[in-house]
Short mmCIF file of C-alpha atoms and ligand atoms in Angstrom, two decimals:
data_model
loop_
_atom_site.label_atom_id
_atom_site.label_comp_id
_atom_site.label_asym_id
_atom_site.label_seq_id
_atom_site.Cartn_x
_atom_site.Cartn_y
_atom_site.Cartn_z
CA GLN J 1 -0.03 -0.05 0.09
CA ILE J 2 0.80 3.77 -0.12
CA ASP J 3 0.21 6.42 1.69
CA VAL J 4 -1.71 9.14 -0.76
CA SER J 5 0.56 12.24 0.74
CA HIS J 6 3.03 10.70 -2.02
CA TYR J 7 0.96 12.36 -4.80
CA ILE J 8 0.25 15.94 -3.07
CA SER J 9 3.08 16.55 -0.73
CA GLU J 10 4.57 19.15 -1.52
CA ASP J 11 7.85 18.54 0.37
CA GLN J 12 7.90 15.58 -1.56
CA ALA J 13 8.04 17.29 -4.84
CA ASP J 14 10.99 19.35 -3.48
CA GLN J 15 13.01 16.66 -2.48
CA GLU J 16 12.07 14.59 -5.94
CA ARG J 17 13.11 17.32 -7.85
CA GLU J 18 16.39 17.81 -5.85
CA VAL J 19 17.67 13.59 -5.83
CA ILE J 20 15.66 12.44 -9.06
CA PHE J 21 15.51 15.01 -11.23
CA ARG J 22 19.11 16.84 -10.62
CA ASP J 23 21.29 13.85 -9.55
CA TYR J 24 19.85 10.71 -11.12
CA PRO J 25 20.77 10.00 -14.55
CA ILE J 26 17.60 11.04 -16.87
CA ILE J 27 17.01 10.02 -20.20
CA VAL J 28 17.34 13.29 -22.53
CA ALA J 29 17.03 11.55 -25.89
CA THR J 30 17.02 8.83 -27.97
CA SER J 31 20.09 8.61 -30.23
CA CYS J 32 18.18 8.18 -33.39
CA GLN J 33 16.73 11.56 -32.54
CA LEU J 34 20.01 13.21 -32.74
CA PRO J 35 21.61 10.78 -35.78
CA GLU J 36 24.14 13.58 -37.17
CA PRO J 37 26.62 16.33 -36.08
CA GLY J 38 24.99 19.26 -35.17
CA ASP J 39 21.51 17.85 -34.29
CA PHE J 40 20.32 19.16 -30.90
CA ILE J 41 17.25 19.61 -28.58
CA THR J 42 16.78 21.46 -25.77
CA SER J 43 14.47 20.91 -22.59
CA TYR J 44 13.28 22.58 -19.14
CA ALA J 45 11.34 19.66 -17.99
CA THR J 46 13.47 19.01 -15.38
CA GLY J 47 13.63 22.34 -14.21
CA VAL J 48 17.33 22.85 -15.35
CA PRO J 49 17.87 24.27 -18.66
CA ALA J 50 19.50 21.64 -21.13
CA LEU J 51 21.12 21.83 -24.31
CA VAL J 52 21.69 18.17 -25.54
CA VAL J 53 23.87 18.40 -29.38
CA ARG J 54 25.79 16.04 -31.18
CA ASN J 55 29.16 17.56 -31.32
CA ARG J 56 31.25 17.66 -34.87
CA ASP J 57 32.87 14.14 -33.84
CA GLY J 58 29.42 12.67 -33.45
CA ALA J 59 29.74 12.66 -29.47
CA ALA J 60 26.83 13.39 -27.75
CA ARG J 61 26.96 16.37 -24.93
CA ALA J 62 25.08 17.97 -22.71
CA PHE J 63 25.39 21.65 -21.44
CA ILE J 64 23.15 23.78 -18.92
CA ASN J 65 21.31 26.24 -21.77
CA VAL J 66 22.11 29.18 -19.89
CA CYS J 67 24.75 31.53 -21.08
CA ARG J 68 27.75 32.84 -19.25
CA HIS J 69 27.44 36.34 -19.68
CA ARG J 70 24.51 37.52 -17.99
CA GLY J 71 22.21 34.06 -17.66
CA SER J 72 20.08 34.54 -21.52
CA ARG J 73 19.06 31.25 -22.51
CA VAL J 74 21.19 30.39 -25.19
CA GLU J 75 19.51 28.24 -27.78
CA SER J 76 15.41 29.10 -27.90
CA ALA J 77 14.66 26.42 -30.76
CA SER J 78 13.42 22.97 -29.07
CA SER J 79 15.50 21.08 -31.49
CA GLY J 80 17.34 21.57 -34.87
CA SER J 81 19.80 20.14 -36.79
CA LYS J 82 23.36 20.86 -38.65
CA LYS J 83 24.13 23.40 -35.86
CA ARG J 84 27.84 24.46 -36.12
CA ALA J 85 27.56 27.33 -33.27
CA PHE J 86 24.97 28.33 -30.60
CA THR J 87 24.56 32.28 -30.36
CA CYS J 88 22.85 34.15 -27.11
CA SER J 89 20.04 36.43 -28.86
CA TYR J 90 20.70 38.54 -25.87
CA HIS J 91 24.20 40.17 -27.03
CA GLY J 92 25.68 37.47 -29.44
CA TRP J 93 28.09 35.23 -27.34
CA THR J 94 28.39 32.28 -29.40
CA TYR J 95 29.23 28.81 -28.12
CA ASP J 96 30.95 25.90 -30.31
CA THR J 97 29.16 22.39 -29.91
CA ASP J 98 31.62 21.18 -27.39
CA GLY J 99 30.51 24.03 -25.55
CA ASN J 100 33.53 26.68 -25.73
CA LEU J 101 32.84 29.93 -25.65
CA ILE J 102 34.29 30.74 -29.12
CA HIS J 103 33.26 34.53 -29.87
CA ILE J 104 32.22 37.52 -28.17
CA PRO J 105 31.23 40.98 -29.91
CA GLN J 106 33.04 43.74 -29.35
CA ASP J 107 35.40 41.88 -27.29
CA TYR J 108 37.26 44.97 -26.58
CA GLY J 109 34.69 45.54 -23.81
CA PHE J 110 36.07 42.71 -21.63
CA ASP J 111 39.47 43.52 -21.40
CA GLY J 112 41.30 40.47 -20.53
CA LEU J 113 38.89 37.93 -20.34
CA ASP J 114 39.73 34.56 -20.56
CA LYS J 115 37.06 32.89 -22.93
CA SER J 116 38.60 29.51 -22.47
CA CYS J 117 36.67 29.79 -18.65
CA PHE J 118 33.34 30.99 -20.06
CA GLY J 119 32.22 27.71 -21.78
CA LEU J 120 28.41 26.57 -21.52
CA ARG J 121 28.28 24.67 -18.08
CA GLU J 122 28.50 20.86 -19.00
CA LEU J 123 26.25 18.19 -17.55
CA PRO J 124 27.72 14.62 -17.34
CA VAL J 125 26.12 12.31 -20.23
CA VAL J 126 26.31 9.02 -21.27
CA GLU J 127 25.06 7.29 -24.78
CA LYS J 128 24.78 3.95 -24.95
CA HIS J 129 22.13 1.21 -25.69
CA GLY J 130 20.59 3.94 -27.79
CA PHE J 131 20.03 6.50 -25.19
CA ILE J 132 21.45 9.68 -24.26
CA TRP J 133 21.42 10.19 -20.46
CA ALA J 134 22.45 13.28 -18.33
CA CYS J 135 22.06 14.53 -14.74
CA HIS J 136 21.07 17.73 -14.91
CA ALA J 137 23.81 19.06 -11.99
CA PRO J 138 27.15 19.91 -13.33
CA GLY J 139 29.64 17.01 -11.70
CA GLU J 140 31.47 13.59 -12.28
CA SER J 141 30.71 11.34 -14.91
CA PHE J 142 28.76 8.29 -14.00
CA GLU J 143 28.46 4.53 -15.47
CA ILE J 144 24.71 4.30 -16.57
CA ASP J 145 24.91 0.23 -16.70
CA GLY J 146 25.35 -0.01 -12.91
CA PHE J 147 21.51 1.62 -12.74
CA LEU J 148 20.29 -0.27 -15.67
CA ALA J 149 21.48 -3.73 -13.86
CA GLY J 150 20.55 -6.33 -16.65
CA VAL J 151 18.13 -4.86 -18.49
CA GLU J 152 20.44 -2.89 -21.05
CA LYS J 153 20.52 -6.79 -22.11
CA ASP J 154 17.01 -6.17 -23.46
CA LEU J 155 17.80 -2.53 -24.82
CA ASP J 156 20.90 -3.76 -27.00
CA GLY J 157 18.31 -6.38 -28.36
CA PHE J 158 16.40 -3.71 -29.52
CA LYS J 159 19.11 -1.81 -31.73
CA LEU J 160 17.34 1.56 -30.92
CA ASN J 161 19.71 3.28 -32.58
CA GLN J 162 18.71 1.79 -35.95
CA TRP J 163 15.27 2.87 -35.65
CA HIS J 164 13.78 6.55 -36.88
CA HIS J 165 12.61 8.55 -34.35
CA PHE J 166 9.28 9.69 -36.12
CA GLU J 167 7.57 12.34 -34.05
CA THR J 168 8.16 13.70 -30.31
CA ARG J 169 5.06 15.41 -28.50
CA GLU J 170 4.29 16.99 -25.56
CA ILE J 171 0.96 16.04 -23.59
CA PRO J 172 0.58 18.25 -20.41
CA CYS J 173 -1.20 16.40 -17.56
CA LYS J 174 -3.38 17.25 -14.67
CA MET J 175 -1.62 14.95 -11.97
CA ASN J 176 1.26 13.88 -10.59
CA TRP J 177 4.00 12.38 -12.52
CA LYS J 178 3.78 9.35 -10.65
CA LEU J 179 0.13 8.81 -11.32
CA VAL J 180 1.20 8.88 -15.22
CA MET J 181 3.97 6.53 -14.29
CA ASP J 182 1.57 4.05 -12.59
CA THR J 183 -0.85 4.14 -15.90
CA PHE J 184 1.86 1.95 -17.00
CA PHE J 185 2.45 -0.80 -14.04
CA GLU J 186 -0.11 -3.00 -14.82
CA GLY J 187 -2.90 -4.77 -17.23
CA TYR J 188 -5.26 -5.66 -14.96
CA HIS J 189 -7.09 -2.11 -16.23
CA ILE J 190 -7.27 -3.20 -20.13
CA GLY J 191 -10.34 -4.78 -19.82
CA LYS J 192 -12.00 -2.45 -18.43
CA LEU J 193 -10.69 1.05 -19.01
CA HIS J 194 -9.86 -0.21 -22.23
CA ARG J 195 -12.60 -2.53 -23.47
CA GLN J 196 -13.71 -0.36 -26.43
CA SER J 197 -10.57 0.42 -27.63
CA ILE J 198 -7.34 -1.81 -27.32
CA SER J 199 -8.74 -4.60 -24.62
CA HIS J 200 -9.38 -7.05 -27.70
CA ILE J 201 -5.46 -7.22 -28.52
CA PHE J 202 -4.49 -8.33 -25.45
CA HIS J 203 -4.86 -10.88 -22.85
CA GLU J 204 -5.05 -8.76 -19.82
CA MET J 205 -4.35 -11.14 -16.97
CA ALA J 206 -1.55 -12.88 -18.75
CA VAL J 207 1.18 -10.44 -17.68
CA THR J 208 4.68 -11.55 -16.39
CA PHE J 209 6.67 -8.85 -14.10
CA ASP J 210 10.47 -9.31 -13.67
CA ALA J 211 12.89 -6.46 -12.07
CA TYR J 212 16.08 -5.26 -12.84
CA GLY J 213 17.28 -3.36 -9.88
CA PRO J 214 15.18 -0.17 -9.55
CA ASN J 215 13.84 -0.84 -13.47
CA HIS J 216 11.37 -3.43 -14.19
CA ARG J 217 9.42 -5.15 -17.60
CA LEU J 218 5.67 -6.29 -17.95
CA THR J 219 5.47 -8.70 -20.71
CA ILE J 220 1.49 -8.36 -21.87
CA ALA J 221 0.45 -11.19 -24.04
CA ARG J 222 -1.57 -10.21 -27.07
CA GLN J 223 -4.46 -12.23 -28.21
CA ASN J 224 -2.48 -13.88 -31.12
CA ILE J 225 -0.33 -15.67 -28.53
CA GLU J 226 -2.85 -18.74 -29.05
CA GLU J 227 -1.10 -19.16 -32.25
CA LEU J 228 2.10 -20.48 -30.62
CA ARG J 229 0.26 -23.49 -29.19
CA ASN J 230 0.32 -25.10 -32.60
CA MET J 231 4.15 -23.98 -33.36
CA PRO J 232 7.18 -26.11 -31.82
CA ASP J 233 9.06 -24.49 -28.94
CA GLU J 234 12.05 -23.94 -30.83
CA GLU J 235 10.55 -21.32 -33.16
CA TRP J 236 8.91 -18.96 -30.40
CA ASP J 237 9.60 -15.42 -30.77
CA VAL J 238 7.87 -13.56 -27.92
CA LEU J 239 7.70 -9.99 -29.84
CA PRO J 240 4.85 -10.48 -32.28
CA TYR J 241 3.06 -11.94 -29.41
CA THR J 242 2.85 -9.45 -26.54
CA ALA J 243 3.71 -6.00 -25.67
CA LEU J 244 6.90 -5.44 -23.95
CA VAL J 245 6.84 -2.33 -21.24
CA TYR J 246 9.73 -1.10 -19.26
CA CYS J 247 10.19 1.16 -16.74
CA LEU J 248 13.73 2.34 -16.90
CA PHE J 249 14.04 4.27 -13.86
CA PRO J 250 12.73 6.90 -12.53
CA ASN J 251 10.94 8.44 -15.19
CA THR J 252 11.05 6.34 -18.64
CA ILE J 253 8.32 4.20 -20.20
CA LEU J 254 9.32 2.01 -23.20
CA VAL J 255 6.72 0.23 -24.96
CA TYR J 256 7.91 -2.34 -27.70
CA GLN J 257 4.48 -2.64 -29.50
CA ALA J 258 5.59 -5.34 -32.14
CA ASP J 259 5.86 -2.90 -34.92
CA HIS J 260 6.93 0.28 -33.07
CA ILE J 261 8.38 1.88 -30.16
CA GLU J 262 6.94 4.28 -27.80
CA ILE J 263 9.12 6.16 -25.42
CA PHE J 264 7.49 8.28 -22.43
CA ARG J 265 9.57 10.42 -20.14
CA VAL J 266 7.26 12.08 -17.49
CA PHE J 267 8.34 15.03 -15.49
CA PRO J 268 7.00 17.00 -12.28
CA GLY J 269 4.87 20.49 -13.14
CA ASP J 270 4.81 23.24 -11.22
CA ASN J 271 2.91 21.69 -8.50
CA PRO J 272 2.74 18.29 -7.44
CA GLY J 273 -0.67 18.21 -9.01
CA GLU J 274 0.69 18.64 -12.95
CA SER J 275 3.32 16.95 -15.03
CA LEU J 276 4.36 16.69 -18.56
CA ALA J 277 4.66 13.77 -20.44
CA VAL J 278 6.84 13.68 -23.49
CA LEU J 279 6.03 10.88 -25.70
CA SER J 280 8.55 9.87 -28.80
CA PHE J 281 7.67 7.62 -31.19
CA LEU J 282 9.74 5.45 -33.21
CA THR J 283 9.62 3.39 -36.45
CA PRO J 284 11.42 0.60 -37.74
CA GLU J 285 12.97 2.70 -40.66
CA LYS J 286 12.30 6.31 -41.88
CA PRO J 287 8.89 6.34 -43.57
CA GLU J 288 10.17 7.18 -47.44
CA THR J 289 6.37 7.47 -48.78
CA GLN J 290 3.52 9.71 -48.23
CA LYS J 291 1.15 6.66 -47.61
CA LEU J 292 3.70 5.64 -44.94
CA VAL J 293 4.09 8.53 -43.28
CA ALA J 294 0.16 8.89 -43.13
CA TYR J 295 0.19 5.50 -41.70
CA TRP J 296 2.15 5.79 -38.78
CA GLN J 297 0.47 9.48 -38.08
CA LYS J 298 -2.62 7.36 -37.82
CA ASN J 299 -0.93 5.00 -35.27
CA LEU J 300 0.80 8.02 -33.50
CA ASP J 301 -3.02 9.62 -33.33
CA LEU J 302 -4.81 6.38 -32.12
CA LEU J 303 -2.47 6.05 -29.54
CA VAL J 304 -2.98 9.34 -28.12
CA ASN J 305 -6.03 9.30 -28.24
CA THR J 306 -6.17 6.06 -26.19
CA ILE J 307 -4.18 7.78 -23.67
CA GLN J 308 -5.38 11.16 -23.81
CA GLY J 309 -9.17 9.58 -23.64
CA GLU J 310 -8.92 6.80 -21.35
CA ASP J 311 -5.66 6.19 -19.37
CA PHE J 312 -5.00 9.88 -18.21
CA PRO J 313 -8.32 10.86 -17.54
CA ALA J 314 -8.72 8.10 -15.26
CA GLY J 315 -5.27 9.35 -13.55
CA GLU J 316 -6.66 12.86 -13.19
CA THR J 317 -9.61 11.80 -11.85
CA ILE J 318 -7.91 9.74 -9.00
CA GLN J 319 -5.56 12.92 -8.85
CA ALA J 320 -8.72 15.14 -8.19
CA GLY J 321 -9.81 12.99 -5.44
CA LEU J 322 -6.58 12.52 -3.39
CA SER J 323 -7.50 15.32 -0.83
CA SER J 324 -10.98 14.53 -0.38
CA GLY J 325 -10.08 12.01 2.59
CA ALA J 326 -11.79 9.39 1.21
CA GLN J 327 -8.58 7.05 2.54
CA GLU J 328 -5.00 7.34 3.60
CA HIS J 329 -3.85 4.87 1.75
CA PHE J 330 -4.10 3.06 -1.83
CA ILE J 331 -3.44 -0.89 -1.69
CA TRP J 332 -2.42 -2.76 -4.84
CA GLY J 333 -3.22 -6.36 -5.48
CA ARG J 334 -1.00 -9.08 -7.05
CA PHE J 335 -1.26 -8.05 -10.58
CA GLU J 336 -0.03 -4.76 -9.15
CA MET J 337 3.50 -5.86 -8.28
CA ALA J 338 4.82 -3.23 -10.75
CA LEU J 339 3.33 -0.41 -8.72
CA ALA J 340 5.06 -2.00 -5.23
CA HIS J 341 8.67 -2.39 -6.74
CA TYR J 342 8.53 1.12 -8.40
CA HIS J 343 7.35 2.77 -5.22
CA ARG J 344 9.27 0.97 -2.72
CA THR J 345 12.60 1.95 -5.03
CA LEU J 346 11.74 5.54 -5.39
CA LYS J 347 11.17 5.64 -1.48
CA ASP J 348 14.34 4.12 -0.72
CA LEU J 349 15.83 6.65 -3.24
CA LEU J 350 14.81 9.45 -1.33
CA GLY J 351 15.47 8.26 1.86
CA ARG J 352 19.28 8.63 0.74
CA THR J 353 21.39 11.82 -0.03
CA PRO J 354 22.01 12.26 -3.80
CA LEU J 355 26.09 11.34 -3.25
CA ILE J 356 25.39 8.07 -2.03
CA THR J 357 22.86 7.22 -4.38
CA ARG J 358 25.12 8.01 -7.53
CA LYS J 359 27.88 6.01 -5.94
CA ALA J 360 26.08 2.93 -4.78
CA ALA J 361 24.79 2.34 -8.30
CA GLU J 362 28.30 2.38 -9.45
S1 FES T 401 23.48 37.36 -21.71
FE1 FES T 401 24.06 36.00 -23.50
S2 FES T 401 25.27 37.36 -24.32
FE2 FES T 401 24.74 38.51 -22.88
FE1 FE2 T 402 -4.07 1.56 -20.53
#
């Protein structure tokens, strides 16, 4: 069971911001979102303005998107490509893709200033297994595999960097970010909440749960899994007959859906009752015809409609009732093991200091 204050407490929200969204490695992009040197994205969702860019050598770099002159935002576009340098729109200080300050307009106004001391503040970043992770506080580098605790074997199997980043959409939610995460942690609701939309595709009670350190995987059987009965065991392949739902702790959900991949990254909003879900939709390859683009667009719209029309409204009613006094705790049944695992992990993490957490995982 879990105390409902977990979703409404301001103190907890502050602590999460500090411990989880600053110190813990967070996925900032998929590798296929930034395929070429000069490709970049910016984000503000963790509370720290971040600029993630692929440099000239093809390496992912992350910086605080704050100008070292007087603190204006350096890059204001949410994404872009072929960028060689980032110029602050306030007075024009310019940084290269490694964060070095390379130009100051009328630099005679800054006699003796050593440009090498005024590069963008770098954030520790790791690119591996098809993802780019960053910590949102400057500091030492980290080793991501310690945090993944075995789930990286599955990620490697998907060869995520060979997929195509089709689109990323932001969905504002009127509920705590952890309620958005909870949406993905059981199949128990599929038969009821999704009875008009997707319940005919899945066996909602045929779900397995596996934990990998702080992360976990749910395997939800599709109805077509019955076909395997007539096939020899050695020909069985799990992917076409299931949906694999991974929680990459703390705030990412990866859903492997047989023919496409959905990645949700969830961030706290300005108060504990708001959040932002960032959905990235990956297709096996770049759609080269209008027809294919329309096909994937339709798939993405269907997904967003199901989530926004069914899952998220349910979560938003939960949020709206949390302060009602109806109950102090929620209880989880045996189909909801992933919720227990996730929230226990989160609670343990918040009980420790950030430094110990980072070290412990290494
Ligand atoms: S604040 Fe960026 S150039 Fe002045
Ligand atoms: Fe759902």
